[in-house]
Coordinates of C-alpha atoms and ligand atoms in Angstrom, one line a residue:
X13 CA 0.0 0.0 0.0
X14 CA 0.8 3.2 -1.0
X15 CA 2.3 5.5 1.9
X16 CA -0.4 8.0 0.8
X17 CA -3.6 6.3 1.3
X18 CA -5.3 7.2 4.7
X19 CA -8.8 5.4 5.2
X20 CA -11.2 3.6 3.2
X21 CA -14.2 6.0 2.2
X22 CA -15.9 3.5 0.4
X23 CA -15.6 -0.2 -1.0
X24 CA -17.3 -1.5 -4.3
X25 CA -17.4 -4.9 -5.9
X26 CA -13.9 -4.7 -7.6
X27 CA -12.2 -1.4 -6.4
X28 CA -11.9 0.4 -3.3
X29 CA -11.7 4.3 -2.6
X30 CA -8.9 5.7 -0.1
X31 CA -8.9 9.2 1.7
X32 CA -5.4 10.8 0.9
X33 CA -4.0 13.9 2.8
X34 CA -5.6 16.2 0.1
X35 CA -9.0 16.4 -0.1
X36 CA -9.1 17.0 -3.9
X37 CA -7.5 13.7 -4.7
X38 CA -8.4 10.2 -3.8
X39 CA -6.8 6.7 -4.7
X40 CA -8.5 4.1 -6.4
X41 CA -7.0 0.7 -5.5
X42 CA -8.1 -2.3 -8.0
X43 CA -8.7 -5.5 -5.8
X44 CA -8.2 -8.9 -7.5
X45 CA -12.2 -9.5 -6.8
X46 CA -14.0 -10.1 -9.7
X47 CA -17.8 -10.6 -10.2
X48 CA -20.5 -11.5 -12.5
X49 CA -24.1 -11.7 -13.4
X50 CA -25.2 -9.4 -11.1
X51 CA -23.1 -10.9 -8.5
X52 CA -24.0 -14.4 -8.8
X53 CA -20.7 -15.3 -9.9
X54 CA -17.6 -14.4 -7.7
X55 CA -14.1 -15.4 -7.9
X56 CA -10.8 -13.8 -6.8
X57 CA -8.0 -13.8 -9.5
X58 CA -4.7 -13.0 -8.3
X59 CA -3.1 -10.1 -10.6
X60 CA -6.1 -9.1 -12.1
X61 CA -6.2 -6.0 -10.7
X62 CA -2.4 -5.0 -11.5
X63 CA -3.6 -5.7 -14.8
X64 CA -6.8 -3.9 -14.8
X65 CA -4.7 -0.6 -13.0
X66 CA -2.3 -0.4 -15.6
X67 CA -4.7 -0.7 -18.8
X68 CA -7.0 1.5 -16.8
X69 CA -4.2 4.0 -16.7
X70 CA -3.0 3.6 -20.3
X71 CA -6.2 4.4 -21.7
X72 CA -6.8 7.3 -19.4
X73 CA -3.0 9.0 -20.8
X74 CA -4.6 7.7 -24.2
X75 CA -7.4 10.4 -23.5
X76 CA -5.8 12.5 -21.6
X77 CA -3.3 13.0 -24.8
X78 CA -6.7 13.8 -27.5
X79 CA -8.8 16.1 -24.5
X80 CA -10.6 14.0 -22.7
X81 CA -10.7 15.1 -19.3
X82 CA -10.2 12.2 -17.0
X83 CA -10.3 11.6 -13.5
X84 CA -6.5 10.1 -13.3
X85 CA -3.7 11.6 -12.2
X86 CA -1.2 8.7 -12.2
X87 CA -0.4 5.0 -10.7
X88 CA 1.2 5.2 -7.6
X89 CA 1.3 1.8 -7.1
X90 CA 0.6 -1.5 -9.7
X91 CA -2.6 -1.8 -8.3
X92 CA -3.3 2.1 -7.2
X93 CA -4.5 5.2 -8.9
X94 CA -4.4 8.6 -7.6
X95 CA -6.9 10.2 -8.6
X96 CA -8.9 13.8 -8.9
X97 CA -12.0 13.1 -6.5
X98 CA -15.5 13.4 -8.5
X99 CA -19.1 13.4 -7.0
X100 CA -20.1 10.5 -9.3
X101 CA -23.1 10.5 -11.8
X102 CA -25.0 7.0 -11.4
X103 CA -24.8 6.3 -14.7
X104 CA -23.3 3.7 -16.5
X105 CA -22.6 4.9 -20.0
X106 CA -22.7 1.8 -22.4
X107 CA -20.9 2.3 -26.0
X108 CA -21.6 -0.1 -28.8
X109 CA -20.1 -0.6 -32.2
X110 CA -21.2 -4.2 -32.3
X111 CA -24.1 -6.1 -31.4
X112 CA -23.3 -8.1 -28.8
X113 CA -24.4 -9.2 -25.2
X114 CA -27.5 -7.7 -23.3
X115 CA -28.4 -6.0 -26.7
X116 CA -28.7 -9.3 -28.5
X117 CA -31.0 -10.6 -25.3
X118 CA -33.1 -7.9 -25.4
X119 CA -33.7 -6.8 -29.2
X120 CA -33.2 -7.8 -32.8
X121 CA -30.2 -7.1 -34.0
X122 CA -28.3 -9.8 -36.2
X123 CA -25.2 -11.4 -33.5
X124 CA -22.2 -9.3 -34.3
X125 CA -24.2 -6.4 -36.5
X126 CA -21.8 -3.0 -37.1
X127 CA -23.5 -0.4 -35.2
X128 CA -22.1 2.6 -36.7
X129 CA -23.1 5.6 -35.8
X130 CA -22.4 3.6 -32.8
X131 CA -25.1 3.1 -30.2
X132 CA -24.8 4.3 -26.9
X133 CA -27.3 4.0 -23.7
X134 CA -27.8 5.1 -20.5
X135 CA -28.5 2.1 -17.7
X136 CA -29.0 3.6 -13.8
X137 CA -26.3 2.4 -11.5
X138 CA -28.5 0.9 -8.8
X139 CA -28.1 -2.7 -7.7
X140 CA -31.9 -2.5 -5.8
X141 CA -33.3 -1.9 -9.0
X142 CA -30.5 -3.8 -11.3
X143 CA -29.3 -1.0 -13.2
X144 CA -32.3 -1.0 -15.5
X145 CA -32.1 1.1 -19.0
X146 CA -33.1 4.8 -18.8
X147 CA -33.9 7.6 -21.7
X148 CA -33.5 10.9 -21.1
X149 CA -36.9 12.2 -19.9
X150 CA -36.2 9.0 -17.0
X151 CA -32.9 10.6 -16.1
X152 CA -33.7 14.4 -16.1
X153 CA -36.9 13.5 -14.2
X154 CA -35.1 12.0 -11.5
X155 CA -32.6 14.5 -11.7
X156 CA -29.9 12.5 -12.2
X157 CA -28.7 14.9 -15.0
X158 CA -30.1 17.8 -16.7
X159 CA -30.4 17.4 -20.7
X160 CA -27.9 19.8 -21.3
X161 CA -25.2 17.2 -19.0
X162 CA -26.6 14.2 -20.9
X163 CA -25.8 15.9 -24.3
X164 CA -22.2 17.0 -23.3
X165 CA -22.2 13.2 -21.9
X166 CA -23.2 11.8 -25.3
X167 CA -20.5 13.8 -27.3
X168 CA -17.4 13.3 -25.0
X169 CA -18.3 9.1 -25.3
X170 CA -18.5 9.5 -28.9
X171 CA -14.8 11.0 -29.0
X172 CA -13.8 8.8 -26.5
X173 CA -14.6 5.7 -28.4
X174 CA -13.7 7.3 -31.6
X175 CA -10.1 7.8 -29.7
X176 CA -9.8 4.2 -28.4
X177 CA -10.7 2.0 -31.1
X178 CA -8.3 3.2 -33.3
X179 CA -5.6 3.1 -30.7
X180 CA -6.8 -0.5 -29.7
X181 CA -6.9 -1.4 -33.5
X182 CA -3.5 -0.5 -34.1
X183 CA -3.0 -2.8 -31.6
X184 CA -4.7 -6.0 -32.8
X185 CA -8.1 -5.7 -31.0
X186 CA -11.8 -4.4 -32.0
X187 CA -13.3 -2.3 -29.5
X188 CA -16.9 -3.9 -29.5
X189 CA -18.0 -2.1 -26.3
X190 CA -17.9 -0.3 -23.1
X191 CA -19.1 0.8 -20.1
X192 CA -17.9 4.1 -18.5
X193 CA -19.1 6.5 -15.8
X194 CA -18.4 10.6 -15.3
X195 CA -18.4 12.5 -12.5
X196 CA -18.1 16.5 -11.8
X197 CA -15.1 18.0 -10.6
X198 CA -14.9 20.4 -7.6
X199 CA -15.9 23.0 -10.3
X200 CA -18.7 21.4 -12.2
X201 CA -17.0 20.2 -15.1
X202 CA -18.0 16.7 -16.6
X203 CA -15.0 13.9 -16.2
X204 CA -14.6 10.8 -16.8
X205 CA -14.0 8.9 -14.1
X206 CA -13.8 4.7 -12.7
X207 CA -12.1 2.6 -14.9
X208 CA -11.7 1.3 -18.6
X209 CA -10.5 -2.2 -17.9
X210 CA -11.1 -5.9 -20.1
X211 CA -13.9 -5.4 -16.9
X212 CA -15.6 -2.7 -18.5
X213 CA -15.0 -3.6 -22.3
X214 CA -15.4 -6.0 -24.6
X215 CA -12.2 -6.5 -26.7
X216 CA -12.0 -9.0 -29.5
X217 CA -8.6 -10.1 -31.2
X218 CA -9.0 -9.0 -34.8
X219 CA -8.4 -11.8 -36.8
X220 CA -9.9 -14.6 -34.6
X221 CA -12.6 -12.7 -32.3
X222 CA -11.5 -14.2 -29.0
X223 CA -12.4 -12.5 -26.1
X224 CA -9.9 -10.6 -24.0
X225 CA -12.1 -9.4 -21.6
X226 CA -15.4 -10.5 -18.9
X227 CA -17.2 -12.6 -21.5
X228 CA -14.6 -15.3 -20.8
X229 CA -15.5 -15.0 -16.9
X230 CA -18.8 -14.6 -17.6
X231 CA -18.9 -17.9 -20.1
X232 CA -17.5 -19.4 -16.7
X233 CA -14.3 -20.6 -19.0
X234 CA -10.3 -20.2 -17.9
X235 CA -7.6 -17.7 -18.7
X236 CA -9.1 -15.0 -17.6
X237 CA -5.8 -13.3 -16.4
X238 CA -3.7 -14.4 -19.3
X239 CA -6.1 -12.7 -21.1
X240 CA -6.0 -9.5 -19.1
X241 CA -2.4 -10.1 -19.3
X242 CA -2.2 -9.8 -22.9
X243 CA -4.5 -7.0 -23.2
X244 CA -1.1 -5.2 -20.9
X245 CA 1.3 -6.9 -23.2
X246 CA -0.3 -5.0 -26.8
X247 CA -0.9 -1.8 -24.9
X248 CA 1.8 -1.0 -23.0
X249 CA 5.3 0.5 -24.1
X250 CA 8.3 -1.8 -23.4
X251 CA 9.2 1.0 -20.8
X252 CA 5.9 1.3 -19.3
X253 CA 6.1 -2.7 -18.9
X254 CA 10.0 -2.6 -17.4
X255 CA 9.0 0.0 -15.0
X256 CA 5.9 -2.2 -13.8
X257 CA 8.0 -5.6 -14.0
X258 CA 5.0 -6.8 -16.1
X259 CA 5.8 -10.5 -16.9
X260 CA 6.5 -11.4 -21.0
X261 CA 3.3 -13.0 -22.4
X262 CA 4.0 -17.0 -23.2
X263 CA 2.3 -16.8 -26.9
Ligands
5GP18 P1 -24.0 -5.8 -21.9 O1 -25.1 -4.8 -21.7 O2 -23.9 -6.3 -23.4 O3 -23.9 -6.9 -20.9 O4 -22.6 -4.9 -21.7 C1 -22.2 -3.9 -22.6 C2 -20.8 -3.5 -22.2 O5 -20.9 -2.7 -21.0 C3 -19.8 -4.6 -21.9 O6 -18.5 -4.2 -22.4 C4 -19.8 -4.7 -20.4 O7 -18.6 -5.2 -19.9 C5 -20.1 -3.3 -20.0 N1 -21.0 -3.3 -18.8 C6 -22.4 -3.1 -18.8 N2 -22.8 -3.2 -17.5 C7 -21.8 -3.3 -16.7 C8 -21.6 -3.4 -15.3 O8 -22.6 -3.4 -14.5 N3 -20.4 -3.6 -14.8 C9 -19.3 -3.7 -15.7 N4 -18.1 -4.0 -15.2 N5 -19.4 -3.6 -17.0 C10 -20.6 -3.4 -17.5

């Protein structure tokens, strides 16, 4: 642990939230826990959240680089982010540019249809009611966010997937979907914030379409770190992997 972490403020299914000595800043630390179908499946996977810290933290500088404002400030250990402290929107922003998953459950799209312009939906973080799909009149009723917010919310995901699918394509893997959440910073602006791990995503190896995220968790199959572990091994720099003693992938 981190010399700068002070006391737990609050404790989530995969990531806990430390007090530091500034107000303004908290750490996020990424626990190995790892869970499923709204929590039905449950495991503990030793390095997955070094894994899930470092990607995080990659795609955050990947953002950070194009405009995105993000929550991160750096890693301040392999498996702990200091971060800008947000008041979190309950949102979970969900990003599509393939038909896949819950979407394929729910309506009739053809299994792996292109969504472009891509599709993006708003589900209520609440595990009472099980994060259940809102539209806008929902979300500004219950005053989650005003419309103008949702708008702003709808344009900075569009240029954030924009941004990481081409990096993740130059990199060997589609970019099928995601999951994000923004908060507002101590002056109001709209961040991102949480994570983007193989947690959050889906990421499918080009050529083949393997998963190198959840799904294989979900699916209840093995390799779910080696999997993670790749994901670190295409997008990381050979420095960023020395100075994190990340292991070389066995291909
Ligand atoms: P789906 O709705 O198809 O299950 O998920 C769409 C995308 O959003 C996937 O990349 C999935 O990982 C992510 N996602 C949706 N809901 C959640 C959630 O509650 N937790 C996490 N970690 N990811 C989610």
């Amino acid at each position: 642990m981190s010399e700068i972490v002070k006391e737990l403020l609050y404790t989530g299914k995969a990531k806990d939230v430390y007090k530091t000595g500034n107000d303004d800043e908290v750490i996020i630390k990424f626990r190995d826990d790892i869970t499923a179908l709204d929590g039905g499946r449950k495991d503990t996977l030793s390095k997955k959240g070094e894994y899930n810290a470092l990607i995080s933290a990659k795609l955050f500088e990947v953002l950070e680089e194009h405009g995105v404002a993000t929550q991160y400030i750096r890693l301040v250990e392999h498996n702990e982010m200091l971060t800008k402290s947000l008041e979190m929107i309950p949102l979970e922003v969900i990003c599509r540019n393939i038909a896949t998953g819950s979407l394929l459950r729910k309506y009739p799209f053809h299994r792996n249809q292109r969504l472009d312009p891509p599709v993006i939906q708003f589900d209520y973080k609440n595990d009472v009611y099980h994060d259940p799909m809102l539209n806008d009149s929902i979300i500004t009723a219950l005053k989650i966010a005003t419309q103008e917010e949702l708008d702003k919310i709808r344009e900075i995901t569009h240029v954030i997937n924009k941004v990481l699918y081409k990096f993740l394509n130059e990199r060997g893997l589609i970019l099928v979907d995601f999951k994000i959440e923004f908060g507002f910073d101590k002056e109001g602006n709209i961040v991102l914030g949480d994570e983007i791990s193989p947690d959050t995503t889906r990421l499918w190896d080009i050529e083949t379409h393997d998963n190198f995220d959840k799904d294989i968790f979900r699916k209840g199959e093995k390799g779910v770190v080696d999997a993670y572990h790749r994901v670190v091994d295409l997008v990381l720099t050979e420095e960023e992997k020395e100075k994190w003693n990340v292991e070389k992938v066995e291909l």
